[in-house]
């Protein structure tokens, strides 16, 4: 969960998000070094140390500023491609959940259970309990087990939506008539908040997402209770 005056991304709650945080730090360090180098060159040229004809016409300098950017791009592209393919892998999921975007709420279906499905609406401000977050709480949470591969099937009924939970490194477009899929593994119990990340209409900012990760035995108890209520 983000907090006021926070610097950086949210704390990682999944292995993929941890990889993304490492890649973010890796790319930022490269950008920092490039910025320092460019500032040094500018300062040196202002002081006329690099403005003589020998340096400006040097073939060695031209080779360096051609090869060096290519090396930098490789240093950024290799870990980026690794994480990209890691995010697309879905191997033997333990649970499949279908999220369907509506104007303006989400409906969920646990496809491994016959009748486990519900709609998730945002809780109005006047109905919030103490400690709950305005514009982020829903009347039903997506309860999932920790340390289990989960496949998310995401689509929409009317217009474009986007199912996004930053702490889990999940952001997938919900497109009418198309079924997109993504995978997630939550590494620690907790409550993780997200929102629709596509401008889908007047109430775009009022369709939040709440994912609650619990140990497996609690998830089984929750699913049994929900099925009994249905």
GROMACS .gro file of C-alpha atoms in nm:
model
  230
    1UNK     CA    1   0.000   0.000   0.000
    2UNK     CA    2   0.138   0.342  -0.095
    3UNK     CA    3   0.168   0.605   0.177
    4UNK     CA    4   0.211   0.985   0.179
    5UNK     CA    5   0.556   1.118   0.083
    6UNK     CA    6   0.663   0.773  -0.038
    7UNK     CA    7   0.961   0.759  -0.272
    8UNK     CA    8   0.989   0.472  -0.516
    9UNK     CA    9   0.757   0.184  -0.593
   10UNK     CA   10   0.538  -0.013  -0.355
   11UNK     CA   11   0.693  -0.298  -0.161
   12UNK     CA   12   0.704  -0.618  -0.363
   13UNK     CA   13   0.458  -0.892  -0.273
   14UNK     CA   14   0.543  -1.130  -0.557
   15UNK     CA   15   0.864  -1.270  -0.710
   16UNK     CA   16   0.799  -1.085  -1.038
   17UNK     CA   17   0.762  -0.752  -0.857
   18UNK     CA   18   1.090  -0.818  -0.676
   19UNK     CA   19   1.257  -0.870  -1.014
   20UNK     CA   20   1.102  -0.549  -1.145
   21UNK     CA   21   1.232  -0.355  -0.846
   22UNK     CA   22   1.583  -0.488  -0.907
   23UNK     CA   23   1.556  -0.399  -1.276
   24UNK     CA   24   1.433  -0.050  -1.185
   25UNK     CA   25   1.738   0.005  -0.962
   26UNK     CA   26   1.966  -0.139  -1.233
   27UNK     CA   27   1.826   0.094  -1.501
   28UNK     CA   28   1.833   0.397  -1.270
   29UNK     CA   29   2.200   0.337  -1.189
   30UNK     CA   30   2.282   0.329  -1.560
   31UNK     CA   31   2.089   0.653  -1.615
   32UNK     CA   32   2.267   0.809  -1.317
   33UNK     CA   33   2.610   0.719  -1.458
   34UNK     CA   34   2.514   0.850  -1.804
   35UNK     CA   35   2.394   1.178  -1.652
   36UNK     CA   36   2.716   1.221  -1.453
   37UNK     CA   37   2.927   1.147  -1.762
   38UNK     CA   38   2.733   1.394  -1.982
   39UNK     CA   39   2.756   1.666  -1.716
   40UNK     CA   40   3.131   1.607  -1.692
   41UNK     CA   41   3.172   1.639  -2.071
   42UNK     CA   42   2.968   1.961  -2.075
   43UNK     CA   43   3.169   2.109  -1.788
   44UNK     CA   44   3.497   2.010  -1.953
   45UNK     CA   45   3.397   2.166  -2.286
   46UNK     CA   46   3.284   2.486  -2.117
   47UNK     CA   47   3.629   2.506  -1.960
   48UNK     CA   48   3.780   2.454  -2.313
   49UNK     CA   49   3.963   2.135  -2.213
   50UNK     CA   50   3.793   1.926  -2.482
   51UNK     CA   51   3.750   2.182  -2.756
   52UNK     CA   52   4.085   2.147  -2.933
   53UNK     CA   53   4.087   2.021  -3.289
   54UNK     CA   54   4.261   1.692  -3.206
   55UNK     CA   55   3.982   1.578  -2.973
   56UNK     CA   56   3.694   1.700  -3.189
   57UNK     CA   57   3.829   1.522  -3.499
   58UNK     CA   58   3.933   1.204  -3.316
   59UNK     CA   59   3.814   0.881  -3.476
   60UNK     CA   60   3.860   0.704  -3.142
   61UNK     CA   61   3.601   0.933  -2.982
   62UNK     CA   62   3.353   0.854  -3.260
   63UNK     CA   63   3.404   0.480  -3.207
   64UNK     CA   64   3.346   0.519  -2.833
   65UNK     CA   65   3.023   0.716  -2.863
   66UNK     CA   66   2.893   0.463  -3.118
   67UNK     CA   67   2.985   0.145  -2.930
   68UNK     CA   68   2.910   0.266  -2.578
   69UNK     CA   69   2.536   0.333  -2.636
   70UNK     CA   70   2.501  -0.011  -2.795
   71UNK     CA   71   2.659  -0.173  -2.490
   72UNK     CA   72   2.431   0.026  -2.260
   73UNK     CA   73   2.122  -0.085  -2.454
   74UNK     CA   74   2.231  -0.447  -2.422
   75UNK     CA   75   2.280  -0.406  -2.047
   76UNK     CA   76   1.925  -0.276  -2.021
   77UNK     CA   77   1.760  -0.510  -2.274
   78UNK     CA   78   1.889  -0.844  -2.142
   79UNK     CA   79   1.735  -0.828  -1.792
   80UNK     CA   80   1.426  -0.662  -1.938
   81UNK     CA   81   1.363  -0.950  -2.181
   82UNK     CA   82   1.425  -1.202  -1.903
   83UNK     CA   83   1.157  -1.047  -1.683
   84UNK     CA   84   0.920  -1.012  -1.980
   85UNK     CA   85   0.933  -1.385  -2.052
   86UNK     CA   86   0.913  -1.462  -1.679
   87UNK     CA   87   0.587  -1.266  -1.656
   88UNK     CA   88   0.435  -1.464  -1.945
   89UNK     CA   89   0.504  -1.808  -1.796
   90UNK     CA   90   0.201  -1.991  -1.658
   91UNK     CA   91   0.300  -2.337  -1.542
   92UNK     CA   92   0.043  -2.567  -1.381
   93UNK     CA   93  -0.170  -2.303  -1.203
   94UNK     CA   94  -0.331  -2.413  -0.876
   95UNK     CA   95  -0.621  -2.173  -0.917
   96UNK     CA   96  -0.787  -1.989  -1.206
   97UNK     CA   97  -0.987  -1.670  -1.154
   98UNK     CA   98  -1.179  -1.486  -1.424
   99UNK     CA   99  -1.213  -1.109  -1.378
  100UNK     CA  100  -1.475  -0.934  -1.589
  101UNK     CA  101  -1.482  -0.555  -1.608
  102UNK     CA  102  -1.813  -0.366  -1.612
  103UNK     CA  103  -1.911  -0.001  -1.596
  104UNK     CA  104  -1.810   0.042  -1.318
  105UNK     CA  105  -1.731  -0.262  -1.108
  106UNK     CA  106  -1.555  -0.598  -1.133
  107UNK     CA  107  -1.709  -0.943  -1.126
  108UNK     CA  108  -1.505  -1.251  -1.039
  109UNK     CA  109  -1.549  -1.620  -1.108
  110UNK     CA  110  -1.338  -1.896  -0.955
  111UNK     CA  111  -1.350  -2.135  -1.246
  112UNK     CA  112  -1.224  -2.434  -1.043
  113UNK     CA  113  -1.543  -2.411  -0.831
  114UNK     CA  114  -1.887  -2.463  -0.974
  115UNK     CA  115  -2.074  -2.170  -0.819
  116UNK     CA  116  -1.808  -1.947  -0.665
  117UNK     CA  117  -1.864  -1.606  -0.825
  118UNK     CA  118  -1.945  -1.256  -0.704
  119UNK     CA  119  -1.944  -0.887  -0.795
  120UNK     CA  120  -1.709  -0.638  -0.625
  121UNK     CA  121  -1.839  -0.283  -0.586
  122UNK     CA  122  -1.659   0.008  -0.425
  123UNK     CA  123  -1.776   0.082  -0.070
  124UNK     CA  124  -1.919   0.438  -0.053
  125UNK     CA  125  -1.734   0.679   0.173
  126UNK     CA  126  -2.021   0.706   0.421
  127UNK     CA  127  -2.023   0.326   0.468
  128UNK     CA  128  -1.652   0.281   0.541
  129UNK     CA  129  -1.541   0.131   0.870
  130UNK     CA  130  -1.257   0.289   1.072
  131UNK     CA  131  -0.922   0.203   0.913
  132UNK     CA  132  -1.061   0.137   0.565
  133UNK     CA  133  -0.932   0.334   0.267
  134UNK     CA  134  -1.157   0.572   0.075
  135UNK     CA  135  -1.205   0.484  -0.295
  136UNK     CA  136  -1.006   0.160  -0.252
  137UNK     CA  137  -1.227  -0.074  -0.048
  138UNK     CA  138  -1.474  -0.317  -0.207
  139UNK     CA  139  -1.767  -0.508  -0.060
  140UNK     CA  140  -1.609  -0.837  -0.173
  141UNK     CA  141  -1.238  -0.911  -0.183
  142UNK     CA  142  -1.054  -1.146  -0.418
  143UNK     CA  143  -0.926  -1.403  -0.169
  144UNK     CA  144  -0.634  -1.614  -0.291
  145UNK     CA  145  -0.385  -1.853  -0.128
  146UNK     CA  146  -0.022  -1.748  -0.084
  147UNK     CA  147   0.268  -1.929  -0.253
  148UNK     CA  148   0.036  -2.074  -0.518
  149UNK     CA  149   0.052  -2.011  -0.894
  150UNK     CA  150  -0.268  -1.831  -0.992
  151UNK     CA  151  -0.393  -1.774  -1.346
  152UNK     CA  152  -0.598  -1.460  -1.403
  153UNK     CA  153  -0.831  -1.455  -1.704
  154UNK     CA  154  -0.931  -1.096  -1.774
  155UNK     CA  155  -1.196  -0.957  -2.006
  156UNK     CA  156  -1.462  -0.686  -2.019
  157UNK     CA  157  -1.833  -0.675  -2.092
  158UNK     CA  158  -1.870  -0.322  -2.230
  159UNK     CA  159  -1.561  -0.102  -2.279
  160UNK     CA  160  -1.187  -0.125  -2.221
  161UNK     CA  161  -1.079  -0.172  -1.861
  162UNK     CA  162  -0.747  -0.269  -1.702
  163UNK     CA  163  -0.699  -0.496  -1.400
  164UNK     CA  164  -0.396  -0.363  -1.213
  165UNK     CA  165  -0.244  -0.432  -0.870
  166UNK     CA  166   0.097  -0.257  -0.843
  167UNK     CA  167   0.236  -0.456  -0.547
  168UNK     CA  168   0.181  -0.780  -0.741
  169UNK     CA  169   0.327  -0.650  -1.070
  170UNK     CA  170  -0.002  -0.718  -1.247
  171UNK     CA  171  -0.154  -0.488  -1.510
  172UNK     CA  172  -0.358  -0.650  -1.784
  173UNK     CA  173  -0.607  -0.487  -2.020
  174UNK     CA  174  -0.965  -0.611  -2.015
  175UNK     CA  175  -1.089  -0.603  -2.374
  176UNK     CA  176  -1.449  -0.686  -2.477
  177UNK     CA  177  -1.460  -1.006  -2.679
  178UNK     CA  178  -1.103  -1.099  -2.589
  179UNK     CA  179  -0.975  -1.315  -2.302
  180UNK     CA  180  -0.632  -1.207  -2.178
  181UNK     CA  181  -0.440  -1.403  -1.920
  182UNK     CA  182  -0.163  -1.336  -1.674
  183UNK     CA  183  -0.009  -1.521  -1.382
  184UNK     CA  184   0.077  -1.420  -1.028
  185UNK     CA  185   0.230  -1.578  -0.721
  186UNK     CA  186   0.187  -1.390  -0.394
  187UNK     CA  187   0.477  -1.447  -0.159
  188UNK     CA  188   0.331  -1.318   0.169
  189UNK     CA  189  -0.013  -1.277   0.328
  190UNK     CA  190  -0.168  -0.934   0.314
  191UNK     CA  191  -0.423  -0.707   0.150
  192UNK     CA  192  -0.322  -0.550  -0.181
  193UNK     CA  193  -0.507  -0.268  -0.351
  194UNK     CA  194  -0.539  -0.174  -0.714
  195UNK     CA  195  -0.766   0.016  -0.950
  196UNK     CA  196  -0.881   0.009  -1.308
  197UNK     CA  197  -0.594   0.163  -1.502
  198UNK     CA  198  -0.784   0.240  -1.821
  199UNK     CA  199  -0.997   0.550  -1.870
  200UNK     CA  200  -1.324   0.361  -1.910
  201UNK     CA  201  -1.582   0.632  -1.850
  202UNK     CA  202  -1.722   0.882  -1.603
  203UNK     CA  203  -1.681   0.652  -1.300
  204UNK     CA  204  -1.344   0.516  -1.407
  205UNK     CA  205  -1.187   0.602  -1.070
  206UNK     CA  206  -1.455   0.417  -0.873
  207UNK     CA  207  -1.387   0.052  -0.958
  208UNK     CA  208  -1.109  -0.054  -0.720
  209UNK     CA  209  -0.952  -0.398  -0.678
  210UNK     CA  210  -0.877  -0.562  -0.343
  211UNK     CA  211  -0.677  -0.886  -0.332
  212UNK     CA  212  -0.647  -1.062   0.003
  213UNK     CA  213  -0.374  -1.326   0.025
  214UNK     CA  214  -0.419  -1.584   0.299
  215UNK     CA  215  -0.269  -1.924   0.390
  216UNK     CA  216  -0.417  -2.220   0.206
  217UNK     CA  217  -0.624  -2.352   0.500
  218UNK     CA  218  -0.792  -2.012   0.544
  219UNK     CA  219  -0.866  -1.997   0.172
  220UNK     CA  220  -1.034  -2.337   0.185
  221UNK     CA  221  -1.244  -2.226   0.483
  222UNK     CA  222  -1.341  -1.904   0.302
  223UNK     CA  223  -1.440  -2.083  -0.019
  224UNK     CA  224  -1.651  -2.333   0.176
  225UNK     CA  225  -1.827  -2.050   0.361
  226UNK     CA  226  -1.897  -1.858   0.040
  227UNK     CA  227  -2.037  -2.168  -0.130
  228UNK     CA  228  -2.266  -2.235   0.167
  229UNK     CA  229  -2.397  -1.879   0.152
  230UNK     CA  230  -2.470  -1.920  -0.218
   0.00000   0.00000   0.00000
